[in-house]
Structure formats: structure tokens, C-alpha cells
Amino acid sequence: MSKLLDYLNYLDQNADAREAFAANPVAAMDSFGLSEEEKNSLISGDKSKVANLIGIDEADLPKLQSLETTH
């Protein structure tokens, strides 16, 4: 299983993780150990990129929200 898929499942199951992600997505993803490619794909909201990295069909992903962050 990919680290990105692990993280999406973690967010789905953990309210504190969702709060941390909402407050500072980059820091939350950094602390989980996501790669730059994984972080960029998730921040972009591009389902195709995320699905490709995870190795699943795009239709199997929930709707992703594009995130605006300052780096």
C-alpha cells in the first residue's frame, strides 16, 4: 500500500489528523512522511495524479478539494 493511500485512510479515520491537515496541510503531510510528489498531488486536488500515485482507478477516489497553501 502506498504511503499516500495510508495517509488518506488516516485522515478518513482520525478527526485530529483532519484538524491538523486543515490548519496546516504541508506540516501535517510532512509529519506523516509524504514525499514532495505525494504532497503536491494531494494539494493540487488532481484526482488523476492522486489515483496514479496510489495505483487505483480515479473513479474510486472521493472528491478531492483543491487546497490553497502558502509555502
CSV table of N, CA, C and O in Angstrom, one decimal:
chain,number,residue,atom,x,y,z
A,1,MET,N,0.9,-1.2,0.0
A,1,MET,CA,0.0,0.0,0.0
A,1,MET,C,0.9,1.2,0.0
A,1,MET,O,1.9,1.3,0.6
A,2,SER,N,0.5,2.2,-0.7
A,2,SER,CA,1.3,3.5,-0.8
A,2,SER,C,1.1,4.3,0.5
A,2,SER,O,0.1,4.2,1.2
A,3,LYS,N,2.2,5.1,0.7
A,3,LYS,CA,2.1,6.0,1.9
A,3,LYS,C,1.0,7.0,1.7
A,3,LYS,O,0.3,7.4,2.7
A,4,LEU,N,0.7,7.5,0.5
A,4,LEU,CA,-0.3,8.4,0.3
A,4,LEU,C,-1.7,7.8,0.6
A,4,LEU,O,-2.5,8.4,1.2
A,5,LEU,N,-1.9,6.6,0.2
A,5,LEU,CA,-3.2,5.9,0.5
A,5,LEU,C,-3.3,5.7,2.0
A,5,LEU,O,-4.4,5.9,2.6
A,6,ASP,N,-2.2,5.3,2.6
A,6,ASP,CA,-2.2,5.2,4.1
A,6,ASP,C,-2.6,6.5,4.7
A,6,ASP,O,-3.4,6.6,5.7
A,7,TYR,N,-2.1,7.6,4.2
A,7,TYR,CA,-2.5,9.0,4.7
A,7,TYR,C,-3.9,9.3,4.5
A,7,TYR,O,-4.6,9.8,5.4
A,8,LEU,N,-4.4,9.0,3.3
A,8,LEU,CA,-5.9,9.3,3.1
A,8,LEU,C,-6.7,8.5,4.0
A,8,LEU,O,-7.7,9.0,4.5
A,9,ASN,N,-6.4,7.3,4.2
A,9,ASN,CA,-7.2,6.4,5.2
A,9,ASN,C,-7.0,7.0,6.6
A,9,ASN,O,-8.0,7.0,7.3
A,10,TYR,N,-5.9,7.4,7.0
A,10,TYR,CA,-5.6,8.0,8.3
A,10,TYR,C,-6.5,9.2,8.5
A,10,TYR,O,-7.2,9.4,9.5
A,11,LEU,N,-6.6,10.1,7.5
A,11,LEU,CA,-7.4,11.3,7.5
A,11,LEU,C,-8.9,10.9,7.7
A,11,LEU,O,-9.6,11.5,8.4
A,12,ASP,N,-9.3,9.9,6.9
A,12,ASP,CA,-10.7,9.4,7.0
A,12,ASP,C,-11.1,8.9,8.4
A,12,ASP,O,-12.2,9.1,8.8
A,13,GLN,N,-10.1,8.4,9.1
A,13,GLN,CA,-10.4,7.7,10.4
A,13,GLN,C,-10.1,8.5,11.6
A,13,GLN,O,-10.4,8.1,12.7
A,14,ASN,N,-9.4,9.7,11.4
A,14,ASN,CA,-8.9,10.4,12.6
A,14,ASN,C,-9.2,11.9,12.5
A,14,ASN,O,-8.7,12.6,11.7
A,15,ALA,N,-10.1,12.3,13.4
A,15,ALA,CA,-10.6,13.7,13.4
A,15,ALA,C,-9.4,14.6,13.7
A,15,ALA,O,-9.3,15.7,13.2
A,16,ASP,N,-8.5,14.2,14.7
A,16,ASP,CA,-7.4,15.1,15.0
A,16,ASP,C,-6.5,15.3,13.8
A,16,ASP,O,-6.0,16.4,13.5
A,17,ALA,N,-6.3,14.3,13.0
A,17,ALA,CA,-5.5,14.4,11.8
A,17,ALA,C,-6.1,15.3,10.8
A,17,ALA,O,-5.4,16.1,10.1
A,18,ARG,N,-7.4,15.2,10.6
A,18,ARG,CA,-8.2,16.1,9.7
A,18,ARG,C,-8.0,17.6,10.2
A,18,ARG,O,-7.8,18.5,9.4
A,19,GLU,N,-8.1,17.8,11.5
A,19,GLU,CA,-7.9,19.2,12.0
A,19,GLU,C,-6.5,19.7,11.8
A,19,GLU,O,-6.3,20.8,11.4
A,20,ALA,N,-5.5,18.8,12.0
A,20,ALA,CA,-4.1,19.2,11.7
A,20,ALA,C,-3.9,19.5,10.2
A,20,ALA,O,-3.2,20.5,9.9
A,21,PHE,N,-4.5,18.7,9.4
A,21,PHE,CA,-4.4,18.9,7.9
A,21,PHE,C,-5.1,20.3,7.5
A,21,PHE,O,-4.6,21.0,6.7
A,22,ALA,N,-6.3,20.5,8.1
A,22,ALA,CA,-7.0,21.8,7.8
A,22,ALA,C,-6.2,23.0,8.3
A,22,ALA,O,-6.2,24.0,7.6
A,23,ALA,N,-5.5,22.9,9.4
A,23,ALA,CA,-4.8,24.0,10.0
A,23,ALA,C,-3.5,24.3,9.2
A,23,ALA,O,-3.1,25.4,9.0
A,24,ASN,N,-2.8,23.2,8.8
A,24,ASN,CA,-1.5,23.3,8.1
A,24,ASN,C,-1.2,22.1,7.3
A,24,ASN,O,-0.6,21.2,7.8
A,25,PRO,N,-1.8,22.0,6.1
A,25,PRO,CA,-1.7,20.8,5.3
A,25,PRO,C,-0.2,20.3,5.1
A,25,PRO,O,0.1,19.1,5.2
A,26,VAL,N,0.6,21.2,4.7
A,26,VAL,CA,2.0,20.8,4.4
A,26,VAL,C,2.7,20.3,5.7
A,26,VAL,O,3.4,19.2,5.6
A,27,ALA,N,2.5,20.9,6.8
A,27,ALA,CA,3.2,20.4,8.0
A,27,ALA,C,2.6,19.0,8.4
A,27,ALA,O,3.3,18.1,8.8
A,28,ALA,N,1.3,18.9,8.2
A,28,ALA,CA,0.7,17.6,8.5
A,28,ALA,C,1.2,16.5,7.6
A,28,ALA,O,1.5,15.4,8.1
A,29,MET,N,1.3,16.8,6.4
A,29,MET,CA,1.8,15.8,5.4
A,29,MET,C,3.3,15.5,5.7
A,29,MET,O,3.7,14.4,5.5
A,30,ASP,N,4.1,16.5,6.0
A,30,ASP,CA,5.5,16.4,6.3
A,30,ASP,C,5.6,15.4,7.5
A,30,ASP,O,6.5,14.5,7.5
A,31,SER,N,4.8,15.6,8.6
A,31,SER,CA,5.0,14.8,9.8
A,31,SER,C,4.6,13.4,9.5
A,31,SER,O,5.0,12.5,10.2
A,32,PHE,N,3.7,13.1,8.5
A,32,PHE,CA,3.4,11.8,8.1
A,32,PHE,C,4.4,11.1,7.2
A,32,PHE,O,4.5,9.9,7.1
A,33,GLY,N,5.3,11.9,6.6
A,33,GLY,CA,6.4,11.4,5.8
A,33,GLY,C,6.1,11.3,4.3
A,33,GLY,O,6.7,10.5,3.6
A,34,LEU,N,5.1,12.1,3.9
A,34,LEU,CA,4.8,12.0,2.4
A,34,LEU,C,5.9,12.6,1.6
A,34,LEU,O,6.6,13.6,2.1
A,35,SER,N,6.1,12.1,0.4
A,35,SER,CA,7.1,12.7,-0.5
A,35,SER,C,6.6,14.0,-1.1
A,35,SER,O,5.4,14.3,-1.0
A,36,GLU,N,7.5,14.8,-1.7
A,36,GLU,CA,7.1,16.0,-2.3
A,36,GLU,C,6.0,15.7,-3.4
A,36,GLU,O,5.1,16.5,-3.6
A,37,GLU,N,6.2,14.7,-4.2
A,37,GLU,CA,5.3,14.3,-5.2
A,37,GLU,C,3.9,14.0,-4.7
A,37,GLU,O,2.9,14.4,-5.2
A,38,GLU,N,3.9,13.3,-3.6
A,38,GLU,CA,2.6,12.9,-2.9
A,38,GLU,C,1.9,14.2,-2.4
A,38,GLU,O,0.7,14.4,-2.6
A,39,LYS,N,2.7,15.0,-1.7
A,39,LYS,CA,2.1,16.3,-1.2
A,39,LYS,C,1.6,17.2,-2.3
A,39,LYS,O,0.5,17.7,-2.2
A,40,ASN,N,2.4,17.3,-3.3
A,40,ASN,CA,1.9,18.2,-4.4
A,40,ASN,C,0.7,17.7,-5.1
A,40,ASN,O,-0.2,18.4,-5.5
A,41,SER,N,0.6,16.3,-5.3
A,41,SER,CA,-0.6,15.8,-5.9
A,41,SER,C,-1.8,16.0,-5.1
A,41,SER,O,-2.9,16.3,-5.6
A,42,LEU,N,-1.7,15.8,-3.8
A,42,LEU,CA,-2.8,16.0,-2.9
A,42,LEU,C,-3.3,17.5,-2.8
A,42,LEU,O,-4.4,17.8,-2.9
A,43,ILE,N,-2.3,18.3,-2.7
A,43,ILE,CA,-2.6,19.8,-2.7
A,43,ILE,C,-3.2,20.3,-4.0
A,43,ILE,O,-4.1,21.1,-3.9
A,44,SER,N,-2.8,19.7,-5.1
A,44,SER,CA,-3.4,20.1,-6.4
A,44,SER,C,-4.9,19.8,-6.5
A,44,SER,O,-5.6,20.4,-7.2
A,45,GLY,N,-5.3,18.7,-5.8
A,45,GLY,CA,-6.7,18.3,-5.9
A,45,GLY,C,-6.9,17.5,-7.2
A,45,GLY,O,-8.1,17.2,-7.5
A,46,ASP,N,-5.8,17.2,-7.9
A,46,ASP,CA,-5.9,16.4,-9.2
A,46,ASP,C,-6.1,15.0,-8.9
A,46,ASP,O,-5.2,14.2,-8.6
A,47,LYS,N,-7.4,14.5,-9.1
A,47,LYS,CA,-7.7,13.1,-8.8
A,47,LYS,C,-6.9,12.1,-9.6
A,47,LYS,O,-6.5,11.1,-9.1
A,48,SER,N,-6.6,12.5,-10.8
A,48,SER,CA,-5.8,11.6,-11.7
A,48,SER,C,-4.4,11.4,-11.2
A,48,SER,O,-4.0,10.3,-11.2
A,49,LYS,N,-3.8,12.5,-10.7
A,49,LYS,CA,-2.4,12.3,-10.2
A,49,LYS,C,-2.5,11.5,-8.9
A,49,LYS,O,-1.6,10.6,-8.7
A,50,VAL,N,-3.4,11.8,-8.0
A,50,VAL,CA,-3.5,11.0,-6.8
A,50,VAL,C,-3.8,9.6,-7.0
A,50,VAL,O,-3.1,8.7,-6.5
A,51,ALA,N,-4.7,9.3,-7.9
A,51,ALA,CA,-5.1,7.9,-8.2
A,51,ALA,C,-3.9,7.2,-8.8
A,51,ALA,O,-3.6,6.0,-8.5
A,52,ASN,N,-3.2,7.8,-9.7
A,52,ASN,CA,-2.0,7.2,-10.3
A,52,ASN,C,-0.9,6.9,-9.3
A,52,ASN,O,-0.3,5.8,-9.3
A,53,LEU,N,-0.7,7.8,-8.3
A,53,LEU,CA,0.3,7.5,-7.3
A,53,LEU,C,-0.1,6.4,-6.4
A,53,LEU,O,0.7,5.6,-5.9
A,54,ILE,N,-1.4,6.3,-6.1
A,54,ILE,CA,-1.9,5.3,-5.2
A,54,ILE,C,-2.0,3.9,-6.0
A,54,ILE,O,-1.9,2.9,-5.4
A,55,GLY,N,-2.2,4.0,-7.3
A,55,GLY,CA,-2.4,2.8,-8.1
A,55,GLY,C,-3.8,2.3,-8.1
A,55,GLY,O,-4.0,1.1,-8.2
A,56,ILE,N,-4.8,3.2,-8.1
A,56,ILE,CA,-6.2,2.8,-8.2
A,56,ILE,C,-6.8,3.6,-9.3
A,56,ILE,O,-6.3,4.6,-9.8
A,57,ASP,N,-8.0,3.2,-9.7
A,57,ASP,CA,-8.8,4.0,-10.7
A,57,ASP,C,-9.3,5.3,-10.1
A,57,ASP,O,-9.7,5.3,-8.9
A,58,GLU,N,-9.2,6.3,-10.9
A,58,GLU,CA,-9.7,7.7,-10.4
A,58,GLU,C,-11.1,7.6,-9.9
A,58,GLU,O,-11.4,8.3,-9.0
A,59,ALA,N,-11.9,6.8,-10.5
A,59,ALA,CA,-13.4,6.8,-10.1
A,59,ALA,C,-13.5,6.2,-8.7
A,59,ALA,O,-14.6,6.5,-8.0
A,60,ASP,N,-12.5,5.6,-8.1
A,60,ASP,CA,-12.6,5.0,-6.8
A,60,ASP,C,-12.2,6.0,-5.7
A,60,ASP,O,-12.3,5.7,-4.5
A,61,LEU,N,-11.7,7.2,-6.1
A,61,LEU,CA,-11.4,8.2,-5.1
A,61,LEU,C,-12.6,9.1,-4.8
A,61,LEU,O,-13.4,9.4,-5.7
A,62,PRO,N,-12.7,9.6,-3.6
A,62,PRO,CA,-13.7,10.6,-3.2
A,62,PRO,C,-13.3,11.9,-3.9
A,62,PRO,O,-12.2,12.1,-4.3
A,63,LYS,N,-14.2,12.8,-3.9
A,63,LYS,CA,-13.9,14.1,-4.4
A,63,LYS,C,-12.8,14.8,-3.6
A,63,LYS,O,-12.9,14.8,-2.4
A,64,LEU,N,-11.8,15.3,-4.3
A,64,LEU,CA,-10.7,16.0,-3.6
A,64,LEU,C,-11.0,17.5,-3.7
A,64,LEU,O,-11.3,18.0,-4.7
A,65,GLN,N,-10.7,18.2,-2.6
A,65,GLN,CA,-10.8,19.6,-2.6
A,65,GLN,C,-9.4,20.2,-2.9
A,65,GLN,O,-8.4,19.7,-2.3
A,66,SER,N,-9.4,21.2,-3.8
A,66,SER,CA,-8.1,21.8,-4.0
A,66,SER,C,-7.8,22.7,-2.8
A,66,SER,O,-8.6,23.4,-2.2
A,67,LEU,N,-6.5,22.7,-2.3
A,67,LEU,CA,-6.1,23.4,-1.2
A,67,LEU,C,-5.2,24.5,-1.5
A,67,LEU,O,-4.4,24.4,-2.4
A,68,GLU,N,-5.5,25.7,-0.9
A,68,GLU,CA,-4.6,26.8,-1.1
A,68,GLU,C,-3.7,26.9,0.1
A,68,GLU,O,-4.2,27.1,1.2
A,69,THR,N,-2.4,26.9,-0.1
A,69,THR,CA,-1.4,27.0,1.0
A,69,THR,C,-0.4,27.9,0.6
A,69,THR,O,-0.1,28.2,-0.6
A,70,THR,N,0.3,28.5,1.5
A,70,THR,CA,1.5,29.3,1.3
A,70,THR,C,2.7,28.5,1.7
A,70,THR,O,2.7,27.9,2.7
A,71,HIS,N,3.7,28.5,0.9
A,71,HIS,CA,4.9,27.7,1.2
A,71,HIS,C,6.0,28.6,1.7
A,71,HIS,O,6.2,29.7,1.3
